Coordinates of C-alpha atoms (C1' of nucleotides) in Angstrom, one line a residue:
Chain A
M1346 CA -15.0 2.9 36.0
K1347 CA -13.7 6.0 37.6
S1348 CA -15.8 5.3 40.7
I1349 CA -14.3 1.8 41.0
L1350 CA -10.8 3.2 40.8
K1351 CA -11.8 5.8 43.4
D1352 CA -13.0 3.2 45.7
I1353 CA -9.8 1.3 45.5
I1354 CA -7.7 4.4 46.1
N1355 CA -9.9 5.6 48.9
I1356 CA -9.4 2.3 50.8
K1357 CA -5.7 2.8 50.4
L1358 CA -6.0 6.4 51.6
E1359 CA -7.8 5.2 54.7
D1360 CA -4.9 2.8 55.4
L1361 CA -2.4 5.7 55.0
R1362 CA -4.4 7.7 57.5
S1363 CA -3.4 5.3 60.3
T1364 CA 0.2 6.3 59.7
Y1365 CA -0.1 9.9 58.6
D1366 CA -2.5 12.4 59.8
F1367 CA -4.5 14.3 57.1
E1368 CA -8.0 15.5 56.5
Y1369 CA -10.3 13.3 54.5
P1370 CA -11.8 13.3 52.0
I1371 CA -9.4 15.1 49.6
F1372 CA -10.1 16.1 46.1
Y1373 CA -8.1 14.4 43.4
E1374 CA -8.6 13.6 39.8
I1375 CA -8.9 10.5 37.8
E1376 CA -8.6 11.1 34.2
I1377 CA -8.2 9.3 30.9
P1378 CA -4.7 10.5 29.8
K1379 CA -4.2 11.9 26.3
K1380 CA -1.1 9.7 25.8
K1381 CA -1.3 6.0 25.6
E1382 CA 1.9 5.4 27.5
F1383 CA 0.3 7.0 30.5
G1384 CA -2.2 4.2 30.7
D1385 CA -5.9 3.8 30.5
Y1386 CA -6.6 5.8 33.6
S1387 CA -4.4 8.1 35.6
T1388 CA -4.6 9.9 39.0
N1389 CA -2.8 12.8 40.6
V1390 CA -3.7 11.7 44.1
A1391 CA -0.1 11.4 45.2
L1392 CA 0.7 14.9 44.0
I1393 CA -2.3 16.3 45.9
L1394 CA -1.3 14.3 49.0
S1395 CA 2.3 15.4 48.8
K1396 CA 1.2 19.0 49.3
I1397 CA -0.7 18.1 52.4
L1398 CA 1.9 15.7 53.9
K1399 CA 4.9 17.7 52.6
K1400 CA 6.5 14.6 51.3
N1401 CA 8.0 13.6 48.0
P1402 CA 5.0 12.7 45.7
R1403 CA 6.8 9.8 44.1
E1404 CA 7.3 8.3 47.6
I1405 CA 3.6 8.7 48.4
A1406 CA 2.7 7.2 45.0
N1407 CA 4.9 4.2 46.0
L1408 CA 3.0 3.9 49.3
I1409 CA -0.3 3.9 47.5
V1410 CA 0.7 1.5 44.8
S1411 CA 2.6 -1.0 47.0
D1412 CA 0.5 -4.2 47.6
L1413 CA -2.5 -2.5 46.0
K1414 CA -4.9 -5.3 46.0
S1415 CA -6.5 -5.3 42.6
D1416 CA -6.5 -7.8 39.8
L1417 CA -8.0 -5.3 37.4
F1418 CA -4.7 -4.1 36.0
C1419 CA -1.9 -5.6 34.1
K1420 CA 0.4 -2.7 35.1
I1421 CA 0.5 0.2 37.4
D1422 CA 3.1 2.8 36.7
I1423 CA 4.4 5.8 38.7
A1424 CA 5.4 8.4 36.2
G1425 CA 6.6 12.0 35.9
P1426 CA 6.4 13.9 39.1
G1427 CA 4.2 11.2 40.7
F1428 CA 1.2 10.4 38.6
I1429 CA -0.1 6.9 39.0
N1430 CA -1.1 5.3 35.7
F1431 CA -3.3 2.3 35.5
F1432 CA -3.3 -0.2 32.6
L1433 CA -6.4 -2.3 32.4
N1434 CA -5.9 -6.0 31.6
H1435 CA -7.9 -8.0 29.2
V1436 CA -10.1 -9.6 31.8
T1437 CA -11.1 -6.3 33.2
M1438 CA -11.8 -4.9 29.8
K1439 CA -14.0 -7.9 29.1
K1440 CA -15.8 -7.5 32.4
M1441 CA -16.4 -3.9 31.7
L1442 CA -17.9 -4.8 28.4
E1443 CA -20.1 -7.4 29.9
D1444 CA -21.4 -5.0 32.5
L1445 CA -22.0 -2.4 29.8
S1446 CA -23.8 -4.8 27.5
S1447 CA -26.0 -6.3 30.0
D1448 CA -27.7 -3.2 31.2
F1449 CA -26.9 -0.4 28.9
D1450 CA -30.0 1.6 29.6
T1451 CA -29.0 2.0 33.3
F1452 CA -25.6 3.0 32.2
L1453 CA -27.0 5.7 29.9
S1454 CA -29.1 7.2 32.6
P1455 CA -26.7 7.4 35.7
K1456 CA -28.1 8.6 38.9
S1457 CA -26.6 11.1 41.3
P1458 CA -26.0 9.6 44.7
K1459 CA -27.9 12.4 46.4
R1460 CA -31.2 13.3 44.8
R1461 CA -31.9 17.0 45.2
R1462 CA -34.8 19.2 44.6
I1463 CA -33.6 22.0 42.2
F1464 CA -35.4 25.2 41.2
I1465 CA -34.1 26.8 38.1
E1466 CA -35.2 30.2 36.9
Y1467 CA -34.1 31.5 33.5
V1468 CA -34.9 33.7 30.5
S1469 CA -37.4 35.8 32.6
A1470 CA -37.6 38.4 29.9
N1471 CA -39.9 41.4 30.2
P1472 CA -43.1 40.9 28.2
T1473 CA -42.6 44.2 26.5
G1474 CA -41.1 42.9 23.3
P1475 CA -40.0 39.8 21.5
L1476 CA -37.1 37.7 22.9
H1477 CA -33.7 38.7 21.6
V1478 CA -30.7 36.5 20.8
G1479 CA -29.2 36.9 24.2
H1480 CA -32.3 35.5 25.8
G1481 CA -31.8 32.5 23.5
R1482 CA -28.4 31.8 24.9
G1483 CA -29.8 31.8 28.5
A1484 CA -32.7 29.6 27.4
C1485 CA -30.3 27.1 25.8
I1486 CA -28.1 26.8 28.9
G1487 CA -31.1 26.7 31.2
S1488 CA -33.0 24.1 29.4
S1489 CA -30.0 21.8 28.7
L1490 CA -28.9 22.1 32.3
S1491 CA -32.4 21.2 33.5
N1492 CA -32.5 18.2 31.2
I1493 CA -29.2 16.9 32.4
L1494 CA -30.0 17.4 36.1
R1495 CA -33.3 15.7 35.7
E1496 CA -31.6 12.8 33.9
L1497 CA -29.3 12.4 36.9
G1498 CA -32.4 11.9 39.0
H1499 CA -32.9 15.3 40.5
E1500 CA -36.3 16.9 40.8
V1501 CA -36.1 19.9 38.6
Y1502 CA -38.6 22.8 38.4
E1503 CA -38.2 25.3 35.6
E1504 CA -39.7 28.7 36.0
F1505 CA -39.9 31.9 33.9
Y1506 CA -40.5 35.0 36.0
V1507 CA -42.7 37.5 34.2
N1508 CA -42.2 41.1 35.0
D1509 CA -45.7 42.1 34.1
A1510 CA -46.0 44.9 36.6
G1511 CA -44.5 48.3 36.9
T1512 CA -43.5 51.2 34.7
Q1513 CA -42.3 49.3 31.7
I1514 CA -45.7 47.7 31.3
K1515 CA -47.4 51.1 31.5
N1516 CA -45.0 52.3 28.8
L1517 CA -45.9 49.3 26.7
G1518 CA -49.6 50.2 27.0
L1519 CA -48.9 53.8 26.1
S1520 CA -46.8 52.9 23.2
I1521 CA -49.6 50.7 21.8
I1522 CA -52.1 53.5 22.1
L1523 CA -49.9 56.0 20.4
K1524 CA -49.2 53.5 17.6
A1525 CA -52.9 52.9 17.3
K1526 CA -53.6 56.6 17.0
E1527 CA -50.9 56.9 14.4
L1528 CA -52.5 54.0 12.4
K1529 CA -55.7 56.0 12.5
G1530 CA -54.0 58.9 10.9
E1531 CA -53.3 61.0 14.0
R1532 CA -50.1 62.8 14.5
V1533 CA -48.4 61.5 17.6
E1534 CA -45.2 62.2 19.5
Y1535 CA -43.4 59.3 21.1
T1536 CA -41.5 59.9 24.3
N1537 CA -38.2 58.3 25.0
D1538 CA -39.7 55.7 27.2
C1539 CA -41.8 54.4 24.4
Y1540 CA -41.2 51.1 22.7
R1541 CA -40.7 51.2 19.0
G1542 CA -40.3 48.7 16.3
E1543 CA -42.5 46.8 13.9
Y1544 CA -44.0 44.5 16.4
L1545 CA -45.9 47.3 18.0
T1546 CA -47.7 47.9 14.7
D1547 CA -49.0 44.3 14.8
I1548 CA -50.3 44.7 18.3
A1549 CA -51.8 48.1 17.8
S1550 CA -53.6 47.1 14.7
E1551 CA -55.2 44.3 16.6
F1552 CA -55.9 46.6 19.5
I1553 CA -57.9 49.0 17.3
K1554 CA -60.3 46.3 16.5
N1555 CA -61.2 46.0 20.2
V1556 CA -61.7 49.7 21.1
D1557 CA -63.7 52.5 19.7
N1558 CA -62.3 55.4 21.6
L1559 CA -58.6 56.0 21.8
E1560 CA -58.8 58.9 24.2
L1561 CA -55.9 58.6 26.6
S1562 CA -56.9 57.5 30.1
D1563 CA -55.5 55.4 32.9
D1564 CA -58.2 52.8 32.1
L1565 CA -57.2 52.6 28.4
V1566 CA -53.5 52.4 29.2
N1567 CA -54.3 49.5 31.5
R1568 CA -56.3 47.8 28.8
A1569 CA -53.6 48.3 26.2
S1570 CA -50.9 47.0 28.6
L1571 CA -52.9 43.9 29.3
F1572 CA -53.6 43.4 25.7
G1573 CA -50.1 43.8 24.5
K1574 CA -48.6 41.8 27.4
R1575 CA -50.8 38.8 26.5
I1576 CA -49.8 38.9 22.9
I1577 CA -46.1 39.3 23.6
L1578 CA -46.2 36.5 26.1
N1579 CA -47.7 34.2 23.5
W1580 CA -44.9 35.1 21.1
I1581 CA -42.3 34.4 23.8
V1582 CA -43.8 31.0 24.6
R1583 CA -44.0 30.1 21.0
D1584 CA -40.5 31.2 20.2
L1585 CA -39.2 29.2 23.2
E1586 CA -41.1 26.2 22.2
D1587 CA -39.7 26.3 18.7
F1588 CA -36.3 26.7 20.3
G1589 CA -36.8 23.5 22.3
V1590 CA -37.5 25.3 25.6
T1591 CA -40.5 24.7 27.9
F1592 CA -41.2 25.7 31.4
D1593 CA -43.1 24.2 34.3
N1594 CA -44.4 27.6 35.2
F1595 CA -44.6 31.2 34.2
Q1596 CA -44.7 33.2 37.5
S1597 CA -46.4 36.5 37.2
E1598 CA -45.0 39.5 39.1
L1599 CA -48.5 41.1 39.1
E1600 CA -49.9 38.1 40.8
L1601 CA -47.4 38.5 43.6
Y1602 CA -48.8 42.0 44.2
K1603 CA -52.4 40.9 43.9
K1604 CA -52.0 38.1 46.4
G1605 CA -50.3 40.5 48.8
Y1606 CA -47.0 38.7 48.8
V1607 CA -45.0 41.9 48.3
D1608 CA -46.7 43.7 51.2
E1609 CA -46.3 40.7 53.4
C1610 CA -42.6 40.5 52.5
I1611 CA -42.0 44.1 53.4
R1612 CA -43.8 43.6 56.7
E1613 CA -41.6 40.6 57.4
M1614 CA -38.5 42.6 56.7
Q1615 CA -39.8 45.4 59.0
K1616 CA -40.4 42.8 61.7
R1617 CA -36.8 41.6 61.3
G1618 CA -35.6 45.2 61.7
I1619 CA -33.7 45.3 58.4
V1620 CA -35.6 48.3 56.9
Y1621 CA -35.8 51.9 57.8
E1622 CA -37.5 55.1 56.6
K1623 CA -35.6 58.0 55.1
D1624 CA -36.7 60.9 52.9
G1625 CA -40.2 59.5 52.8
A1626 CA -39.0 56.2 51.3
V1627 CA -38.6 52.7 52.8
W1628 CA -35.1 51.3 52.6
F1629 CA -33.5 47.9 53.0
K1630 CA -30.3 47.8 55.0
S1631 CA -28.6 45.7 52.4
T1632 CA -25.2 47.1 53.4
E1633 CA -25.4 45.0 56.5
F1634 CA -25.0 42.1 54.2
Y1635 CA -23.2 42.0 50.8
D1636 CA -24.3 45.3 49.2
D1637 CA -22.4 48.5 48.9
K1638 CA -25.5 50.7 49.1
D1639 CA -28.8 50.4 50.9
R1640 CA -31.8 49.9 48.5
V1641 CA -35.2 51.5 48.3
L1642 CA -38.2 49.2 48.6
V1643 CA -41.0 51.7 48.7
K1644 CA -40.6 55.0 46.9
E1645 CA -41.6 58.3 48.2
N1646 CA -44.7 58.3 46.0
G1647 CA -45.8 55.0 47.6
D1648 CA -44.9 52.7 44.7
K1649 CA -42.9 49.6 45.3
T1650 CA -39.7 49.2 43.5
Y1651 CA -38.9 46.3 41.2
F1652 CA -36.5 45.1 43.8
A1653 CA -39.2 44.8 46.4
S1654 CA -41.3 42.4 44.3
D1655 CA -38.2 40.5 43.4
I1656 CA -37.4 39.9 47.0
A1657 CA -41.0 38.7 47.5
Y1658 CA -40.4 36.4 44.5
H1659 CA -37.3 34.9 46.0
K1660 CA -38.9 34.6 49.4
L1661 CA -41.7 32.7 47.7
K1662 CA -39.2 30.4 46.0
F1663 CA -37.3 29.8 49.2
E1664 CA -40.5 29.0 51.1
K1665 CA -40.8 26.0 48.8
G1666 CA -37.8 24.5 50.4
Y1667 CA -35.7 23.4 47.4
D1668 CA -32.1 22.2 48.0
L1669 CA -30.6 24.3 45.2
Y1670 CA -31.7 27.4 43.3
I1671 CA -30.2 28.3 40.0
N1672 CA -30.8 31.7 38.4
I1673 CA -29.6 32.4 34.9
W1674 CA -29.2 36.0 34.3
G1675 CA -27.8 38.2 31.5
A1676 CA -24.4 39.6 32.4
D1677 CA -25.8 43.2 32.5
H1678 CA -27.6 42.3 35.7
H1679 CA -24.4 41.3 37.6
G1680 CA -24.7 44.4 39.8
Y1681 CA -27.9 43.0 41.1
V1682 CA -26.4 39.9 42.6
P1683 CA -25.3 41.3 46.0
R1684 CA -28.6 42.9 46.8
V1685 CA -30.6 39.8 46.0
K1686 CA -28.2 37.6 48.1
S1687 CA -28.5 40.2 50.9
A1688 CA -32.2 40.0 50.9
I1689 CA -32.3 36.2 51.0
K1690 CA -29.9 36.2 53.9
A1691 CA -31.8 38.9 55.6
L1692 CA -34.9 36.9 55.5
G1693 CA -33.2 34.1 57.2
Y1694 CA -32.6 31.8 54.3
D1695 CA -29.3 30.2 53.2
E1696 CA -28.1 32.5 50.4
N1697 CA -25.6 29.9 49.4
K1698 CA -28.3 27.7 48.0
L1699 CA -28.8 30.3 45.3
N1700 CA -26.4 29.9 42.4
I1701 CA -26.5 32.7 39.9
L1702 CA -25.0 32.0 36.5
M1703 CA -24.2 35.1 34.6
V1704 CA -24.5 34.6 30.8
Q1705 CA -22.4 37.0 28.8
M1706 CA -23.5 39.0 25.9
V1707 CA -24.0 37.7 22.4
S1708 CA -22.7 39.9 19.6
L1709 CA -24.1 39.1 16.2
Y1710 CA -22.1 39.3 13.0
R1711 CA -23.0 38.8 9.4
D1712 CA -20.2 38.4 7.0
K1713 CA -17.7 39.5 9.7
K1714 CA -19.6 42.8 10.3
P1715 CA -21.5 43.5 13.5
V1716 CA -25.3 43.5 13.3
T1717 CA -27.2 45.5 15.9
M1718 CA -30.3 46.9 14.3
S1719 CA -33.5 45.1 13.6
K1720 CA -36.7 46.4 12.0
R1721 CA -38.7 44.0 13.9
S1722 CA -37.8 45.1 17.4
G1723 CA -36.4 48.6 16.7
D1724 CA -33.0 48.1 18.3
F1725 CA -32.1 44.5 18.9
V1726 CA -32.1 41.4 16.8
T1727 CA -34.8 38.9 17.8
L1728 CA -34.4 35.3 18.6
R1729 CA -37.1 34.5 16.1
E1730 CA -35.2 36.2 13.2
V1731 CA -32.1 34.3 13.7
L1732 CA -33.9 31.1 14.6
D1733 CA -35.8 31.2 11.3
E1734 CA -32.6 31.9 9.4
V1735 CA -30.2 29.4 10.8
G1736 CA -32.4 26.8 12.4
K1737 CA -32.7 25.5 15.9
E1738 CA -30.0 22.8 15.9
P1739 CA -27.0 24.9 14.7
M1740 CA -28.1 27.8 16.9
R1741 CA -28.4 25.7 20.1
F1742 CA -25.2 23.9 19.5
T1743 CA -23.3 27.1 18.9
F1744 CA -24.6 28.5 22.2
L1745 CA -23.7 25.2 23.9
T1746 CA -20.2 25.0 22.7
R1747 CA -19.3 28.1 24.7
K1748 CA -18.8 28.6 28.4
H1749 CA -21.6 30.8 29.8
D1750 CA -19.2 33.4 31.2
S1751 CA -17.3 34.1 28.1
P1752 CA -18.7 36.6 25.6
L1753 CA -19.9 35.1 22.4
D1754 CA -19.5 36.2 18.8
F1755 CA -22.2 34.7 16.7
D1756 CA -21.6 34.9 13.0
I1757 CA -24.9 34.1 11.2
D1758 CA -23.2 33.1 8.0
L1759 CA -20.8 30.8 9.7
V1760 CA -23.5 29.1 11.7
K1761 CA -25.6 28.6 8.6
Q1762 CA -22.8 26.9 6.7
K1763 CA -23.4 23.2 6.7
T1764 CA -19.8 22.1 6.1
S1765 CA -17.6 24.3 8.3
D1766 CA -17.7 25.9 11.6
N1767 CA -20.7 24.4 13.2
P1768 CA -19.9 21.0 14.6
V1769 CA -23.5 20.1 15.2
F1770 CA -23.7 18.4 11.8
Y1771 CA -20.5 16.6 12.5
V1772 CA -22.1 15.0 15.6
Q1773 CA -25.5 14.4 13.9
Y1774 CA -23.7 12.9 11.0
M1775 CA -22.3 10.2 13.3
F1776 CA -25.8 9.2 14.2
A1777 CA -27.0 9.2 10.6
R1778 CA -24.0 7.2 9.4
I1779 CA -24.5 4.5 12.0
N1780 CA -28.1 4.4 11.1
S1781 CA -27.1 3.9 7.5
V1782 CA -24.8 1.0 8.3
L1783 CA -27.4 -0.7 10.3
K1784 CA -29.8 -0.3 7.4
V1785 CA -27.4 -1.8 4.9
A1786 CA -26.6 -4.7 7.3
T1787 CA -30.3 -5.5 7.5
E1788 CA -30.6 -5.3 3.8
R1789 CA -27.8 -7.8 3.4
G1790 CA -29.5 -10.2 5.6
I1791 CA -27.4 -9.7 8.7
K1792 CA -29.4 -9.9 11.8
I1793 CA -29.1 -7.0 14.2
P1794 CA -28.1 -8.8 17.4
D1795 CA -30.6 -8.4 20.2
K1796 CA -27.9 -9.3 22.7
I1797 CA -25.0 -7.0 22.8
R1798 CA -21.7 -8.8 22.2
L1799 CA -18.5 -6.9 22.1
N1800 CA -16.1 -9.8 22.7
K1801 CA -14.5 -9.7 19.2
L1802 CA -13.4 -6.2 19.4
C1803 CA -9.6 -5.9 19.8
L1804 CA -8.5 -2.9 17.7
E1805 CA -7.0 0.1 19.4
E1806 CA -9.7 2.3 17.9
E1807 CA -12.4 0.1 19.4
K1808 CA -10.8 0.2 22.8
E1809 CA -10.6 3.9 22.6
L1810 CA -14.3 4.2 21.6
I1811 CA -15.3 1.9 24.5
K1812 CA -13.3 4.0 26.9
Q1813 CA -15.0 7.1 25.7
L1814 CA -18.4 5.4 26.1
F1815 CA -17.5 4.7 29.7
A1816 CA -16.8 8.4 30.2
F1817 CA -20.4 9.4 29.4
P1818 CA -21.8 9.2 33.0
D1819 CA -18.7 11.0 34.3
V1820 CA -19.4 13.9 31.8
L1821 CA -22.9 14.2 33.1
F1822 CA -21.6 14.4 36.7
D1823 CA -19.1 17.1 35.7
V1824 CA -22.0 19.1 34.2
E1825 CA -23.8 18.7 37.5
Y1826 CA -20.8 19.8 39.5
F1827 CA -19.8 22.8 37.4
L1828 CA -23.3 23.6 36.1
E1829 CA -21.7 23.7 32.7
P1830 CA -23.6 22.0 29.9
H1831 CA -21.0 22.8 27.3
L1832 CA -18.9 19.9 28.7
L1833 CA -21.4 17.5 27.2
A1834 CA -21.3 19.2 23.8
Y1835 CA -17.5 18.8 23.8
Y1836 CA -17.8 15.2 24.8
L1837 CA -20.1 14.5 21.9
I1838 CA -17.7 16.2 19.4
N1839 CA -14.8 14.2 20.7
L1840 CA -16.8 11.0 20.5
A1841 CA -17.8 11.8 17.0
Q1842 CA -14.2 12.5 16.1
T1843 CA -13.1 9.1 17.3
F1844 CA -16.0 7.4 15.5
H1845 CA -15.5 9.1 12.1
S1846 CA -11.9 8.2 12.2
Y1847 CA -12.7 4.5 13.0
Y1848 CA -15.4 4.5 10.3
N1849 CA -12.9 5.6 7.7
A1850 CA -10.3 3.1 8.7
H1851 CA -12.4 -0.1 9.0
R1852 CA -15.4 -1.7 7.7
F1853 CA -18.2 -2.9 9.9
I1854 CA -20.0 -5.4 7.7
N1855 CA -18.0 -8.4 6.8
E1856 CA -19.9 -11.4 5.5
N1857 CA -16.9 -13.6 6.0
D1858 CA -16.7 -13.0 9.7
L1859 CA -20.2 -12.8 11.1
E1860 CA -19.0 -12.9 14.7
L1861 CA -16.8 -9.8 14.2
T1862 CA -19.6 -8.1 12.3
N1863 CA -21.9 -8.8 15.2
S1864 CA -19.5 -7.3 17.7
R1865 CA -19.0 -4.2 15.6
I1866 CA -22.6 -3.7 15.0
S1867 CA -23.2 -4.1 18.7
L1868 CA -20.7 -1.3 19.4
L1869 CA -22.4 0.9 16.8
I1870 CA -25.7 0.4 18.5
L1871 CA -24.3 1.5 21.8
L1872 CA -22.6 4.5 20.2
Q1873 CA -25.8 5.5 18.6
K1874 CA -27.6 5.4 21.8
V1875 CA -25.1 7.5 23.6
I1876 CA -25.0 10.1 20.8
K1877 CA -28.8 10.3 20.7
K1878 CA -29.1 10.6 24.4
G1879 CA -26.4 13.3 24.6
L1880 CA -27.9 15.3 21.8
S1881 CA -31.4 15.1 23.2
L1882 CA -30.1 16.3 26.6
L1883 CA -28.9 19.4 24.7
G1884 CA -32.2 19.8 23.0
I1885 CA -31.0 18.7 19.6
D1886 CA -32.5 16.1 17.3
S1887 CA -30.7 13.1 15.8
P1888 CA -31.8 12.9 12.2
E1889 CA -31.7 9.4 10.7
R1890 CA -30.5 10.6 7.4
M1891 CA -28.5 13.6 6.3
Chain B
rG713 C1' -13.7 56.8 39.9
rC714 C1' -15.6 51.9 41.9
rG715 C1' -17.3 46.8 40.9
rC716 C1' -18.0 42.2 37.8
rC717 C1' -16.6 39.4 33.4
rC718 C1' -13.2 38.4 29.4
rG719 C1' -8.0 38.4 26.8
rU720 C1' -5.1 31.0 24.6
rA721 C1' -2.9 29.5 16.9
rG722 C1' -4.8 34.0 11.2
rC723 C1' -10.5 33.2 12.9
rU724 C1' -14.2 30.8 16.5
rC725 C1' -13.3 28.4 21.0
rA726 C1' -12.0 24.1 24.7
rG727 C1' -8.4 23.4 28.3
rU728 C1' -12.8 23.9 35.7
rA729 C1' -10.9 21.0 43.0
rG730 C1' -2.9 24.1 40.2
rG731 C1' 0.0 18.6 37.1
rA732 C1' 3.0 15.1 32.3
rU733 C1' 5.2 17.8 25.6
rA734 C1' -1.1 23.8 25.9
rG735 C1' -5.7 21.1 22.3
rA736 C1' -10.0 21.0 18.6
rG737 C1' -12.7 23.0 14.4
rC738 C1' -12.4 26.6 10.5
rA739 C1' -8.9 28.9 7.2
rA740 C1' -3.8 27.3 4.5
rC741 C1' -1.0 23.4 2.1
rA742 C1' -0.5 17.9 0.5
rG743 C1' -3.2 13.4 0.0
rA744 C1' -7.7 9.4 0.4
rC745 C1' -14.4 7.9 -2.7
rU746 C1' -15.3 1.1 -7.9
rU747 C1' -16.4 0.2 -0.8
rC748 C1' -21.3 0.6 5.2
rU749 C1' -23.3 8.3 3.5
rA750 C1' -16.6 12.4 1.5
rA751 C1' -21.6 16.9 6.0
rU752 C1' -15.9 12.1 6.3
rC753 C1' -10.8 10.7 6.9
rU754 C1' -5.0 11.0 6.9
rG755 C1' -0.8 14.2 7.1
rU756 C1' 1.9 19.2 7.4
rG757 C1' 2.7 24.0 9.1
rG758 C1' 0.9 27.5 12.8
rG759 C1' 1.6 29.7 20.2
rU760 C1' 5.8 35.2 24.4
rC761 C1' -1.6 31.3 27.0
rA762 C1' -2.2 40.2 26.6
rG763 C1' 2.6 42.2 29.4
rG764 C1' 5.3 42.2 34.2
rG765 C1' 6.0 40.4 39.1
rG766 C1' 4.8 36.7 43.1
rU767 C1' 3.2 31.9 45.6
rU768 C1' 5.8 26.2 44.8
rC769 C1' 8.5 20.5 43.4
rG770 C1' 5.1 22.4 39.4
rA771 C1' 0.9 28.1 37.0
rA772 C1' -3.0 29.1 30.9
rU773 C1' -5.3 27.9 35.9
rC774 C1' -4.1 31.0 42.4
rC775 C1' -2.4 36.3 44.2
rC776 C1' -0.7 41.4 43.0
rU777 C1' 0.0 44.9 39.0
rU778 C1' -0.2 47.3 34.1
rC779 C1' -2.6 47.3 29.4
rG780 C1' -6.7 46.2 26.1
rG781 C1' -12.2 44.8 25.4
rG782 C1' -17.4 44.2 27.3
rC783 C1' -21.0 45.2 31.1
rG784 C1' -22.8 47.5 35.5
rC785 C1' -22.8 51.4 39.3
rG786 C1' -31.3 55.2 39.8
rC787 C1' -36.7 56.4 44.8
rC788 C1' -35.7 52.5 36.2
rA789 C1' -37.3 47.7 35.2

RNA sequence: GCGCCCGUAGCUCAGUAGGAUAGAGCAACAGACUUCUAAUCUGUGGGUCAGGGGUUCGAAUCCCUUCGGGCGCGCCA
């Protein structure tokens, strides 16, 4: 509906351009006002235009409204400082409903006008330990965003970058060996670089079964690293799957080295004259771009830095020629953004195609007290622990009802409660309730209509619900524009609110008025489809009974 | 010290290309189940949008500044 209104207004704007000179297109809003007296739809176009033309907004609104050719509305008001409020007439309403009913599946799955190829990288946790809760937040946002973008018709490729090379992996191997020695009764001393926590015991005790000699050597460390890495990666994959997150690919950093991409990338940068040598190391002139310091690519000892392979990774991504790249990173990596953007630009790619979302920290609470320690991991609370305790649905929904850039307090007790703070049940309950009504209707011998007919609906609540239904595609487009899946979560909560209120005020099944019953049941079917689709885009199930 | 993010009701949070009287849920209080699921609904109270200044017809939203909280500033990954 919004797009129809936009078309009408845009034609009018074109007209105005012949008299006044202004740039086009301009951004303005069409919204469903909170107050009924402001109409069914409302736009601020005159207010926006007044700024550009330096004219009284109400005057402009008059220009736009005067001889507006449209029989869709019974009234068009100019209100307040210059809002234009549209009131739909009955014919339009009916027409909207007919359109909606005739092809609801197309409506449920709106397509973006421009199909894009989108590459999204998220989680990308080091395979040196189990995932923690913060990874879960990134995973949620990444997977929901991917679902929605794919639904809108984009080609979406989801990737997890595995940092399976470098010092931290060596440390993992070393930690496993030390733990193994300890299990065999040896006294060992752990250094500060070593990983601790219970999970190492699991790995080490498996490792012992495969080796006879625990004498420390480069070869053994390698074997242990590889061994541990493989097990941990399996945990990660399984945890993610249980959390409703899957990837198209896990890209190994080690493989980038093995295939020579990293060396090739450094050579390319040398060729472009954006690196230099100093103090025996190779540096990237990132200060020529966005960075405040130059960065080392090859250390004095000949090792490449993590940054070097990360550049190679991004080069590889950009060679694939996607239209948009999304990276979801923990907020503690924000200092890393300028150097990566610098590298992409330096290599001749458009760094603006890379959109980095910083996901803020998750602080865990139990009974209002902060939780930081975990036996399992040694120092952080794992995704698995919380997932097992509170369940996938409440956990996902809690993450998805927050904007990614605001820090999140996650109270385990509150999220577990089935009646209070977590609105996921509220939304799911809507689905279950509708399901129950449909069941009862069938039991009473009322046929579920195969043709959707909404013509008998005339209550205010029904009109409101239908208007909200119409907003569903707009919400998905907003998510696409802002890259903010939480907008969908809030839409679902609002829809459920309107529904529950309607449910309590009116009865759907009325044997004395089968036509009305039919219309209401039709509406329920549509509502049910929207809620199910919305929840599934967020990676949340719709249980038939609760 | 420098940089990024955050600060909205008692609590957890929405409010996004500046717009109309700043909204939900929880908690508090008062009500609604002989009915299609009460995990629900109806109503009441609750605000210096951290403070101050600026930009303009208009600021929670943009700019400056102060204060508070988080995070980052390696030839670590």
